[in-house]
Coordinates of C-alpha atoms in Angstrom, one line a residue:
X1 CA -9.0 -9.6 12.5
X2 CA -12.4 -8.3 11.4
X3 CA -11.6 -7.9 7.8
X4 CA -14.0 -7.7 4.9
X5 CA -13.0 -10.5 2.5
X6 CA -14.2 -9.8 -1.1
X7 CA -13.8 -13.1 -3.1
X8 CA -10.9 -15.4 -2.9
X9 CA -8.4 -13.1 -4.6
X10 CA -9.1 -9.7 -3.0
X11 CA -9.0 -8.4 0.5
X12 CA -9.9 -4.9 1.7
X13 CA -10.2 -3.1 5.0
X14 CA -10.7 0.5 6.3
X15 CA -8.6 1.8 9.2
X16 CA -9.0 4.8 11.4
X17 CA -6.5 7.4 10.2
X18 CA -4.1 7.1 13.2
X19 CA -0.4 6.2 13.4
X20 CA -1.3 2.6 14.2
X21 CA -3.1 2.1 10.9
X22 CA 0.1 1.4 9.0
X23 CA 1.0 -1.4 11.4
X24 CA -2.5 -2.8 11.2
X25 CA -2.5 -2.8 7.4
X26 CA 0.9 -4.4 7.3
X27 CA -0.2 -7.3 9.5
X28 CA -3.4 -7.8 7.5
X29 CA -1.7 -7.7 4.1
X30 CA 1.0 -10.1 5.4
X31 CA -1.6 -12.6 6.6
X32 CA -3.4 -12.4 3.3
X33 CA -0.3 -13.0 1.2
X34 CA 0.6 -16.0 3.5
X35 CA -2.9 -17.4 3.1
X36 CA -2.7 -17.1 -0.6
X37 CA 0.7 -18.9 -0.7
X38 CA 2.6 -15.8 -1.7
X39 CA 5.3 -15.5 1.0
X40 CA 7.8 -14.2 -1.6
X41 CA 5.8 -10.9 -1.8
X42 CA 5.6 -10.4 2.0
X43 CA 8.7 -8.3 2.6
X44 CA 8.1 -5.9 -0.3
X45 CA 4.4 -5.7 0.5
X46 CA 5.0 -4.8 4.1
X47 CA 7.3 -1.9 3.1
X48 CA 5.0 -0.6 0.4
X49 CA 1.7 -0.8 2.4
X50 CA 3.4 0.8 5.4
X51 CA 4.7 3.7 3.4
X52 CA 1.4 4.3 1.5
X53 CA -0.8 4.1 4.6
X54 CA 1.6 6.2 6.7
X55 CA 1.6 8.9 3.9
X56 CA -2.2 8.9 3.8
X57 CA -2.4 9.3 7.6
X58 CA 0.3 11.9 7.8
X59 CA -0.4 14.0 4.8
X60 CA -4.2 14.1 4.6
X61 CA -7.0 15.0 6.9
X62 CA -8.9 11.7 6.2
X63 CA -10.8 10.2 9.0
X64 CA -10.2 6.7 7.6
X65 CA -7.8 5.1 5.2
X66 CA -8.6 2.1 3.0
X67 CA -6.1 -0.6 2.1
X68 CA -6.7 -3.5 -0.3
X69 CA -4.7 -6.2 -2.0
X70 CA -5.7 -8.0 -5.2
X71 CA -3.9 -11.1 -6.5
X72 CA -3.2 -10.3 -10.1
X73 CA -1.2 -13.4 -11.1
X74 CA 0.5 -16.5 -9.8
X75 CA 3.2 -14.4 -8.3
X76 CA 1.9 -10.8 -8.4
X77 CA -0.4 -8.5 -6.5
X78 CA -1.6 -5.0 -6.4
X79 CA -1.9 -2.9 -3.3
X80 CA -4.2 0.1 -3.2
X81 CA -4.5 2.7 -0.5
X82 CA -7.4 5.2 -0.6
X83 CA -8.0 8.4 1.3
X84 CA -10.2 11.5 0.9
X85 CA -7.5 13.9 -0.3
X86 CA -7.4 14.9 -4.0
X87 CA -3.7 15.8 -3.8
X88 CA -1.6 13.3 -5.7
X89 CA 1.5 12.1 -4.0
X90 CA 4.9 13.0 -5.4
X91 CA 8.3 11.5 -4.4
X92 CA 10.4 13.9 -2.3
X93 CA 13.9 15.1 -2.9
X94 CA 15.3 14.7 0.6
X95 CA 18.9 15.8 1.5
X96 CA 21.1 13.1 3.0
X97 CA 20.5 14.7 6.5
X98 CA 16.7 14.7 6.2
X99 CA 14.9 12.2 8.4
X100 CA 11.7 12.0 6.3
X101 CA 10.7 12.3 2.7
X102 CA 11.9 8.9 1.4
X103 CA 8.7 6.9 1.5
X104 CA 7.6 7.2 -2.1
X105 CA 11.1 6.8 -3.3
X106 CA 11.2 3.5 -1.5
X107 CA 7.8 2.5 -3.0
X108 CA 9.2 3.5 -6.4
X109 CA 12.3 1.4 -5.9
X110 CA 10.4 -1.7 -4.6
X111 CA 7.3 -1.8 -6.7
X112 CA 7.2 -3.0 -10.4
X113 CA 5.1 0.1 -11.0
X114 CA 3.1 2.6 -8.9
X115 CA 0.9 5.6 -9.3
X116 CA -2.2 7.4 -8.2
X117 CA -5.7 8.0 -9.6
X118 CA -8.4 10.5 -8.5
X119 CA -11.6 8.7 -7.4
X120 CA -14.9 9.9 -6.2
X121 CA -14.2 11.4 -2.8
X122 CA -10.4 11.4 -2.9
X123 CA -7.7 9.3 -4.5
X124 CA -6.2 5.9 -4.6
X125 CA -2.5 5.2 -4.6
X126 CA -1.5 1.8 -6.0
X127 CA 1.6 -0.3 -6.4
X128 CA 2.1 -3.4 -8.5
X129 CA 4.3 -6.1 -6.8
X130 CA 5.8 -9.1 -8.7
X131 CA 7.9 -11.9 -7.4
X132 CA 9.5 -12.6 -10.8
X133 CA 12.5 -10.4 -10.1
X134 CA 11.2 -7.4 -12.2
X135 CA 10.8 -5.0 -9.3

């Protein structure tokens, strides 16, 4: 892994906006959480970062996608995914037969809180994760 580590409590990386980016980000975030001694956040973090990165790759024309994780407490972290689109994500309303459109609904269900903010050159989508049972 050729990741850019920023201090002991934050990790960030940029990925080429390809389908493989979600799997790469998932592996990196998992390794970071295990290194920090937060294995209780791994399952939720894997799902959340996979959905957010996959959405950035699929629904924007970004050449790269950024992903970061910041430890925000003894059992909490914040995942941020950035891209160059200014369009804010909104959860879909898929029918039971739809095969797609549930990613942000999953993020909404798993994260303690989530949202998006415009930033210079695009947007960031974030999700707060907590291991204290207040998903």
